[in-house]
mmCIF file of C-alpha atoms and ligand atoms in Angstrom:
data_model
loop_
_atom_site.group_PDB
_atom_site.id
_atom_site.type_symbol
_atom_site.label_atom_id
_atom_site.label_comp_id
_atom_site.label_asym_id
_atom_site.label_seq_id
_atom_site.Cartn_x
_atom_site.Cartn_y
_atom_site.Cartn_z
ATOM 1 C CA MET A 16 -0.065 -0.014 -0.076
ATOM 2 C CA ILE A 17 2.774 2.313 0.975
ATOM 3 C CA ARG A 18 6.418 1.794 0.000
ATOM 4 C CA LEU A 19 9.178 4.252 0.834
ATOM 5 C CA GLU A 20 12.461 3.457 -0.636
ATOM 6 C CA GLY A 21 15.899 5.092 0.304
ATOM 7 C CA ILE A 22 14.217 8.437 1.424
ATOM 8 C CA VAL A 23 16.763 11.109 1.933
ATOM 9 C CA LYS A 24 15.653 14.529 3.245
ATOM 10 C CA THR A 25 17.623 17.528 4.403
ATOM 11 C CA PHE A 26 16.025 20.848 5.350
ATOM 12 C CA HIS A 27 17.801 24.050 4.344
ATOM 13 C CA PRO A 28 20.623 22.178 2.472
ATOM 14 C CA GLY A 29 23.829 24.079 2.107
ATOM 15 C CA SER A 30 22.968 26.615 4.807
ATOM 16 C CA PRO A 31 24.264 26.826 8.400
ATOM 17 C CA ASP A 32 20.704 25.499 9.431
ATOM 18 C CA ALA A 33 21.187 22.511 7.267
ATOM 19 C CA HIS A 34 19.432 19.487 9.032
ATOM 20 C CA THR A 35 19.333 15.967 7.635
ATOM 21 C CA VAL A 36 16.136 14.150 8.934
ATOM 22 C CA PHE A 37 16.290 11.088 6.759
ATOM 23 C CA GLN A 38 19.411 9.318 5.332
ATOM 24 C CA GLY A 39 17.876 6.389 3.513
ATOM 25 C CA LEU A 40 14.612 5.585 5.185
ATOM 26 C CA ASN A 41 12.744 2.428 3.945
ATOM 27 C CA LEU A 42 9.240 1.521 5.022
ATOM 28 C CA GLU A 43 6.504 -0.850 3.713
ATOM 29 C CA VAL A 44 2.998 -0.743 4.991
ATOM 30 C CA GLY A 45 0.481 -3.346 3.756
ATOM 31 C CA GLU A 46 -3.126 -2.811 2.746
ATOM 32 C CA GLY A 47 -5.404 -2.430 5.748
ATOM 33 C CA GLU A 48 -2.388 -2.111 8.249
ATOM 34 C CA PHE A 49 -3.058 0.185 11.288
ATOM 35 C CA VAL A 50 0.435 1.405 12.239
ATOM 36 C CA THR A 51 0.975 3.563 15.246
ATOM 37 C CA VAL A 52 4.075 5.778 15.240
ATOM 38 C CA ILE A 53 5.891 7.056 18.411
ATOM 39 C CA GLY A 54 9.176 8.749 18.780
ATOM 40 C CA SER A 55 11.078 11.588 20.389
ATOM 41 C CA ASN A 56 10.466 15.146 19.478
ATOM 42 C CA GLY A 57 12.003 15.899 16.091
ATOM 43 C CA ALA A 58 12.434 12.251 15.284
ATOM 44 C CA GLY A 59 10.835 12.865 11.883
ATOM 45 C CA LYS A 60 7.272 11.511 12.425
ATOM 46 C CA SER A 61 5.447 14.529 10.834
ATOM 47 C CA THR A 62 8.107 14.706 8.080
ATOM 48 C CA LEU A 63 7.447 11.107 7.351
ATOM 49 C CA LEU A 64 3.628 11.897 6.907
ATOM 50 C CA ASN A 65 4.430 15.091 4.882
ATOM 51 C CA LEU A 66 6.551 12.969 2.518
ATOM 52 C CA ILE A 67 3.721 10.402 1.976
ATOM 53 C CA SER A 68 1.060 13.044 1.549
ATOM 54 C CA GLY A 69 3.206 15.132 -0.839
ATOM 55 C CA LYS A 70 3.404 18.224 1.337
ATOM 56 C CA ILE A 71 7.134 18.062 0.917
ATOM 57 C CA PHE A 72 9.397 16.142 -1.524
ATOM 58 C CA ALA A 73 12.233 13.875 -0.740
ATOM 59 C CA ASP A 74 15.762 14.888 -2.094
ATOM 60 C CA ALA A 75 16.204 11.223 -3.086
ATOM 61 C CA GLY A 76 14.272 7.929 -2.874
ATOM 62 C CA ARG A 77 10.815 6.988 -4.025
ATOM 63 C CA VAL A 78 7.326 7.063 -2.682
ATOM 64 C CA PHE A 79 4.768 4.423 -3.899
ATOM 65 C CA ILE A 80 1.138 4.454 -2.890
ATOM 66 C CA ASN A 81 -1.097 1.694 -4.045
ATOM 67 C CA GLY A 82 1.740 0.609 -6.311
ATOM 68 C CA ARG A 83 1.974 3.833 -8.092
ATOM 69 C CA ASP A 84 5.077 5.850 -8.033
ATOM 70 C CA MET A 85 3.981 9.162 -6.477
ATOM 71 C CA THR A 86 7.470 10.569 -5.793
ATOM 72 C CA LYS A 87 7.003 13.579 -8.035
ATOM 73 C CA LEU A 88 3.308 14.143 -7.728
ATOM 74 C CA PRO A 89 2.190 17.252 -5.703
ATOM 75 C CA GLU A 90 -0.080 17.054 -2.749
ATOM 76 C CA TYR A 91 -3.295 17.848 -4.495
ATOM 77 C CA ARG A 92 -2.744 15.010 -6.948
ATOM 78 C CA ARG A 93 -2.298 12.503 -4.093
ATOM 79 C CA ALA A 94 -5.357 13.990 -2.235
ATOM 80 C CA GLN A 95 -7.825 11.238 -3.474
ATOM 81 C CA TYR A 96 -5.568 8.604 -1.942
ATOM 82 C CA VAL A 97 -4.689 10.303 1.301
ATOM 83 C CA GLY A 98 -6.841 11.665 4.185
ATOM 84 C CA ARG A 99 -5.112 13.588 6.797
ATOM 85 C CA ILE A 100 -5.870 14.884 10.324
ATOM 86 C CA PHE A 101 -3.636 17.188 12.257
ATOM 87 C CA GLN A 102 -3.337 18.101 15.930
ATOM 88 C CA ASP A 103 -5.121 21.258 15.547
ATOM 89 C CA PRO A 104 -8.915 20.772 15.506
ATOM 90 C CA LEU A 105 -9.328 23.816 13.464
ATOM 91 C CA ALA A 106 -7.316 22.528 10.491
ATOM 92 C CA GLY A 107 -9.702 19.986 9.185
ATOM 93 C CA THR A 108 -13.005 21.806 8.817
ATOM 94 C CA ALA A 109 -14.190 25.188 7.525
ATOM 95 C CA ALA A 110 -15.074 27.272 10.410
ATOM 96 C CA THR A 111 -17.336 29.682 8.560
ATOM 97 C CA MET A 112 -19.512 26.885 7.038
ATOM 98 C CA THR A 113 -22.255 24.878 8.508
ATOM 99 C CA VAL A 114 -21.775 21.273 9.763
ATOM 100 C CA GLU A 115 -23.916 20.069 6.919
ATOM 101 C CA ASP A 116 -22.119 22.009 4.204
ATOM 102 C CA ASN A 117 -18.714 20.642 5.602
ATOM 103 C CA LEU A 118 -20.191 17.140 5.337
ATOM 104 C CA MET A 119 -21.454 17.737 1.856
ATOM 105 C CA ILE A 120 -18.001 18.733 0.549
ATOM 106 C CA ALA A 121 -16.518 15.626 1.994
ATOM 107 C CA ALA A 122 -19.360 13.485 0.541
ATOM 108 C CA LYS A 123 -18.883 14.931 -2.891
ATOM 109 C CA LYS A 124 -15.167 14.052 -2.688
ATOM 110 C CA GLY A 125 -16.164 10.531 -1.759
ATOM 111 C CA PHE A 126 -18.562 10.157 -4.619
ATOM 112 C CA ARG A 127 -15.844 11.125 -7.017
ATOM 113 C CA GLY A 128 -17.941 13.188 -9.475
ATOM 114 C CA LEU A 129 -21.291 11.565 -8.981
ATOM 115 C CA ARG A 130 -23.906 14.182 -8.435
ATOM 116 C CA ILE A 131 -25.347 14.219 -4.923
ATOM 117 C CA SER A 132 -27.274 17.120 -3.534
ATOM 118 C CA LEU A 133 -28.191 18.206 0.061
ATOM 119 C CA ASN A 134 -31.869 17.045 -0.018
ATOM 120 C CA LYS A 135 -34.027 15.652 2.729
ATOM 121 C CA LYS A 136 -32.694 12.162 2.381
ATOM 122 C CA GLN A 137 -28.974 13.209 2.365
ATOM 123 C CA ARG A 138 -29.649 15.390 5.464
ATOM 124 C CA GLU A 139 -31.174 12.427 7.153
ATOM 125 C CA THR A 140 -28.037 10.255 6.195
ATOM 126 C CA PHE A 141 -25.857 12.949 7.623
ATOM 127 C CA ARG A 142 -27.952 13.153 10.803
ATOM 128 C CA ASN A 143 -27.628 9.479 11.405
ATOM 129 C CA HIS A 144 -23.919 9.554 10.857
ATOM 130 C CA LEU A 145 -23.637 12.521 13.308
ATOM 131 C CA ALA A 146 -25.715 10.721 15.897
ATOM 132 C CA HIS A 147 -23.378 7.753 15.825
ATOM 133 C CA LEU A 148 -20.487 10.112 16.800
ATOM 134 C CA ASP A 149 -22.263 10.644 20.102
ATOM 135 C CA MET A 150 -20.956 14.169 20.369
ATOM 136 C CA GLY A 151 -24.385 15.997 20.211
ATOM 137 C CA LEU A 152 -23.593 17.106 16.684
ATOM 138 C CA GLU A 153 -26.877 15.791 15.050
ATOM 139 C CA ASP A 154 -28.769 18.731 16.497
ATOM 140 C CA ARG A 155 -26.234 21.297 15.094
ATOM 141 C CA MET A 156 -26.295 20.667 11.456
ATOM 142 C CA LYS A 157 -27.096 24.311 10.579
ATOM 143 C CA ASP A 158 -24.596 25.706 13.069
ATOM 144 C CA ASN A 159 -21.244 27.070 11.809
ATOM 145 C CA VAL A 160 -18.389 24.811 12.558
ATOM 146 C CA GLY A 161 -16.558 27.574 14.250
ATOM 147 C CA LEU A 162 -19.158 27.366 17.140
ATOM 148 C CA LEU A 163 -18.216 23.765 18.091
ATOM 149 C CA SER A 164 -15.730 22.542 20.661
ATOM 150 C CA GLY A 165 -12.294 21.023 19.682
ATOM 151 C CA GLY A 166 -13.572 17.471 20.369
ATOM 152 C CA GLN A 167 -16.550 17.949 18.219
ATOM 153 C CA ARG A 168 -14.583 19.458 15.405
ATOM 154 C CA GLN A 169 -12.105 16.675 15.484
ATOM 155 C CA ALA A 170 -14.877 14.092 15.477
ATOM 156 C CA LEU A 171 -16.536 15.941 12.519
ATOM 157 C CA THR A 172 -13.095 15.914 10.738
ATOM 158 C CA LEU A 173 -12.977 12.136 11.203
ATOM 159 C CA LEU A 174 -16.471 11.688 9.833
ATOM 160 C CA MET A 175 -15.651 13.862 6.881
ATOM 161 C CA MET A 176 -12.568 11.747 6.226
ATOM 162 C CA VAL A 177 -14.680 8.645 6.222
ATOM 163 C CA LEU A 178 -17.266 10.202 3.877
ATOM 164 C CA SER A 179 -14.341 11.085 1.424
ATOM 165 C CA ARG A 180 -13.174 7.399 1.481
ATOM 166 C CA PRO A 181 -9.362 7.747 0.946
ATOM 167 C CA PRO A 182 -7.602 4.516 1.063
ATOM 168 C CA LEU A 183 -4.884 5.804 3.223
ATOM 169 C CA ILE A 184 -5.185 7.824 6.384
ATOM 170 C CA LEU A 185 -2.585 9.729 8.125
ATOM 171 C CA LEU A 186 -3.166 10.964 11.772
ATOM 172 C CA ASP A 187 -0.773 13.314 13.252
ATOM 173 C CA GLU A 188 -1.345 13.480 17.059
ATOM 174 C CA HIS A 189 -4.899 14.208 16.233
ATOM 175 C CA THR A 190 -6.100 13.864 19.824
ATOM 176 C CA ALA A 191 -3.138 15.730 21.420
ATOM 177 C CA ALA A 192 -5.126 19.021 21.699
ATOM 178 C CA LEU A 193 -8.269 17.683 23.246
ATOM 179 C CA ASP A 194 -9.034 17.137 26.967
ATOM 180 C CA PRO A 195 -8.649 13.467 28.035
ATOM 181 C CA ARG A 196 -12.334 12.553 27.721
ATOM 182 C CA ASN A 197 -12.774 13.899 24.177
ATOM 183 C CA ALA A 198 -9.327 12.379 23.298
ATOM 184 C CA GLU A 199 -10.604 9.047 24.345
ATOM 185 C CA ARG A 200 -13.843 9.507 22.402
ATOM 186 C CA VAL A 201 -12.059 10.572 19.217
ATOM 187 C CA MET A 202 -9.663 7.515 19.608
ATOM 188 C CA ASP A 203 -12.601 5.309 19.951
ATOM 189 C CA LEU A 204 -14.268 6.680 16.787
ATOM 190 C CA THR A 205 -10.842 6.341 15.005
ATOM 191 C CA ARG A 206 -10.722 2.711 15.922
ATOM 192 C CA ILE A 207 -14.275 2.084 14.918
ATOM 193 C CA PHE A 208 -13.911 3.760 11.486
ATOM 194 C CA VAL A 209 -10.658 2.159 10.685
ATOM 195 C CA GLY A 210 -12.149 -1.246 11.593
ATOM 196 C CA ASP A 211 -15.373 -0.698 9.717
ATOM 197 C CA TYR A 212 -13.669 0.772 6.508
ATOM 198 C CA GLY A 213 -10.308 -0.935 6.596
ATOM 199 C CA PHE A 214 -8.355 2.220 5.928
ATOM 200 C CA THR A 215 -4.671 1.717 5.790
ATOM 201 C CA THR A 216 -3.595 3.956 8.658
ATOM 202 C CA LEU A 217 -0.560 5.652 10.087
ATOM 203 C CA MET A 218 -1.175 7.281 13.435
ATOM 204 C CA VAL A 219 1.462 9.394 15.183
ATOM 205 C CA THR A 220 0.807 9.666 18.823
ATOM 206 C CA HIS A 221 2.710 10.918 21.897
ATOM 207 C CA ASN A 222 0.551 8.648 24.028
ATOM 208 C CA MET A 223 2.334 5.312 24.447
ATOM 209 C CA ALA A 224 -0.671 3.572 25.942
ATOM 210 C CA HIS A 225 -2.639 4.533 22.716
ATOM 211 C CA ALA A 226 0.269 3.393 20.579
ATOM 212 C CA ILE A 227 0.103 -0.017 22.149
ATOM 213 C CA ARG A 228 -3.691 -0.399 22.609
ATOM 214 C CA TYR A 229 -4.693 0.607 18.965
ATOM 215 C CA GLY A 230 -3.380 -0.680 15.679
ATOM 216 C CA SER A 231 -1.792 -3.806 14.307
ATOM 217 C CA ARG A 232 1.765 -2.581 14.256
ATOM 218 C CA LEU A 233 3.904 -0.054 16.216
ATOM 219 C CA LEU A 234 6.925 1.901 15.002
ATOM 220 C CA MET A 235 9.243 3.794 17.225
ATOM 221 C CA MET A 236 11.278 6.458 15.621
ATOM 222 C CA ASP A 237 14.450 8.200 16.690
ATOM 223 C CA ARG A 238 16.530 10.737 14.781
ATOM 224 C CA GLY A 239 15.253 9.719 11.405
ATOM 225 C CA ARG A 240 15.391 5.965 11.830
ATOM 226 C CA ILE A 241 12.900 3.284 12.665
ATOM 227 C CA VAL A 242 14.300 1.753 15.782
ATOM 228 C CA LEU A 243 11.478 -0.584 16.690
ATOM 229 C CA ASP A 244 8.944 -2.149 14.343
ATOM 230 C CA VAL A 245 6.597 -4.696 16.010
ATOM 231 C CA GLY A 246 3.301 -6.297 15.113
ATOM 232 C CA GLY A 247 1.085 -9.202 16.042
ATOM 233 C CA GLU A 248 1.687 -10.966 19.273
ATOM 234 C CA GLU A 249 4.807 -9.091 20.096
ATOM 235 C CA LYS A 250 2.828 -5.762 19.867
ATOM 236 C CA ALA A 251 0.076 -7.138 21.960
ATOM 237 C CA GLY A 252 2.752 -7.966 24.655
ATOM 238 C CA LEU A 253 4.151 -4.447 24.690
ATOM 239 C CA THR A 254 3.924 -2.430 27.892
ATOM 240 C CA VAL A 255 4.338 1.340 28.614
ATOM 241 C CA GLU A 256 7.253 0.329 31.005
ATOM 242 C CA GLY A 257 8.912 -1.661 28.141
ATOM 243 C CA LEU A 258 8.615 1.210 25.786
ATOM 244 C CA VAL A 259 9.977 3.676 28.205
ATOM 245 C CA LYS A 260 12.917 1.254 28.659
ATOM 246 C CA ARG A 261 13.491 1.058 24.935
ATOM 247 C CA PHE A 262 13.453 4.926 24.852
ATOM 248 C CA SER A 263 16.101 5.134 27.495
ATOM 249 C CA GLU A 264 18.273 2.734 25.648
ATOM 250 C CA LEU A 265 18.377 5.199 22.893
ATOM 251 C CA GLY A 266 20.830 7.226 24.942
ATOM 252 C CA ALA A 267 21.175 10.911 23.799
ATOM 253 C CA THR A 268 17.400 11.301 23.438
ATOM 254 C CA ALA A 269 16.340 9.349 26.459
ATOM 255 C CA SER A 270 15.025 12.340 28.290
ATOM 256 C CA ASP A 271 12.546 12.910 25.405
ATOM 257 C CA ALA A 272 10.821 9.712 26.583
ATOM 258 C CA LEU A 273 9.677 11.673 29.688
ATOM 259 C CA LEU A 274 7.961 14.099 27.281
ATOM 260 C CA LEU A 275 5.747 11.256 25.977
ATOM 261 C CA THR A 276 2.444 10.861 27.787
ATOM 262 C CA ARG A 277 2.440 7.566 29.421
ATOM 263 C CA GLY A 278 -1.438 7.470 29.141
ATOM 264 C CA GLY A 279 -1.927 5.044 32.015
ATOM 265 C CA GLU A 280 -0.912 1.423 32.025
ATOM 266 C CA VAL A 281 -2.608 -0.918 29.663
HETATM 267 N N1 ADP B 19 9.532 22.517 6.985
HETATM 268 C C1 ADP B 19 10.793 22.328 7.696
HETATM 269 N N2 ADP B 19 11.753 23.210 7.677
HETATM 270 C C2 ADP B 19 12.917 22.946 8.395
HETATM 271 N N3 ADP B 19 12.993 22.034 9.289
HETATM 272 C C3 ADP B 19 12.000 21.265 9.462
HETATM 273 C C4 ADP B 19 10.836 21.271 8.702
HETATM 274 N N4 ADP B 19 9.958 20.355 9.091
HETATM 275 C C5 ADP B 19 10.702 19.619 9.964
HETATM 276 N N5 ADP B 19 11.924 20.091 10.236
HETATM 277 C C6 ADP B 19 12.913 19.612 11.235
HETATM 278 O O1 ADP B 19 12.982 18.266 10.977
HETATM 279 C C7 ADP B 19 13.082 17.517 12.208
HETATM 280 C C8 ADP B 19 11.936 16.454 12.326
HETATM 281 O O2 ADP B 19 10.749 17.180 12.411
HETATM 282 P P1 ADP B 19 9.401 16.549 12.491
HETATM 283 O O3 ADP B 19 9.130 15.623 11.585
HETATM 284 O O4 ADP B 19 8.280 17.598 12.660
HETATM 285 O O5 ADP B 19 9.480 15.670 13.973
HETATM 286 P P2 ADP B 19 8.376 14.994 14.864
HETATM 287 O O6 ADP B 19 7.004 15.091 14.237
HETATM 288 O O7 ADP B 19 8.907 13.611 14.962
HETATM 289 O O8 ADP B 19 8.407 15.789 16.110
HETATM 290 C C9 ADP B 19 13.102 18.486 13.329
HETATM 291 O O9 ADP B 19 14.457 18.777 13.694
HETATM 292 C C10 ADP B 19 12.424 19.733 12.600
HETATM 293 O O10 ADP B 19 12.847 20.923 13.241
HETATM 294 MG MG1 MG B 20 5.310 16.028 14.710
#
């Protein structure tokens, strides 16, 4: 589904600020895998997602999505393959538009050119979807999104992503700005949607308990390298304590481990 081959990326090459993030990164993610990604600050997690989405280009190496070489395709040409949610709840929705108009935009994208209109039946469908989120949004369809809470906006962003049906979803600490209760709810919805629709998923999180509890495979990154890559039974056997220990073994960046949220024992 995703294949990264020999990715090299240096920011500000040739200047005193030059910073090499990746020096030949390889990664393969299979169809339907749900990969959680943890790592110290500046490890390259967001840069990894940026390279996949086409927000930035690699200096060398190749990016394949669905078997297609997308290395040189700009972000808008990859958009039909990639759904992305950021930490900032304001980023995924249009604040000055109503809830139902936001959903309509996403649904149009999902129907890929087929004509759909915001009629009574479509509104009813949206209302049902919103009710399932259990965030009180089904009664706010005519409200501007700017009036919603962060948790509601992030749940709406998730639903919009589902309606637009990208095969691949990239989540970048998408619950980090929410209070614990809303973070848990949005994580629950994420798990349900990924399970129901089988999206191939990369989820960056600073919450080690979430990284263990969710997904089928876990990657730990450190200074542009993947230092741990576990799935299956081995992932199921991971503990927060174990991950903290792995972090400390990384030496120079051990203190970063303390910046990660332990998120409670699992
Ligand atoms: N657009 C950019 N310009 C310059 N440096 C960047 C840019 N994006 C990321 N970096 C640098 O690359 C490194 C990795 O960043 P990032 O991928 O955001 O880390 P993470 O998401 O793991 O915390 C950091 O040192 C960061 O400062
Ligand atoms: Mg980041």
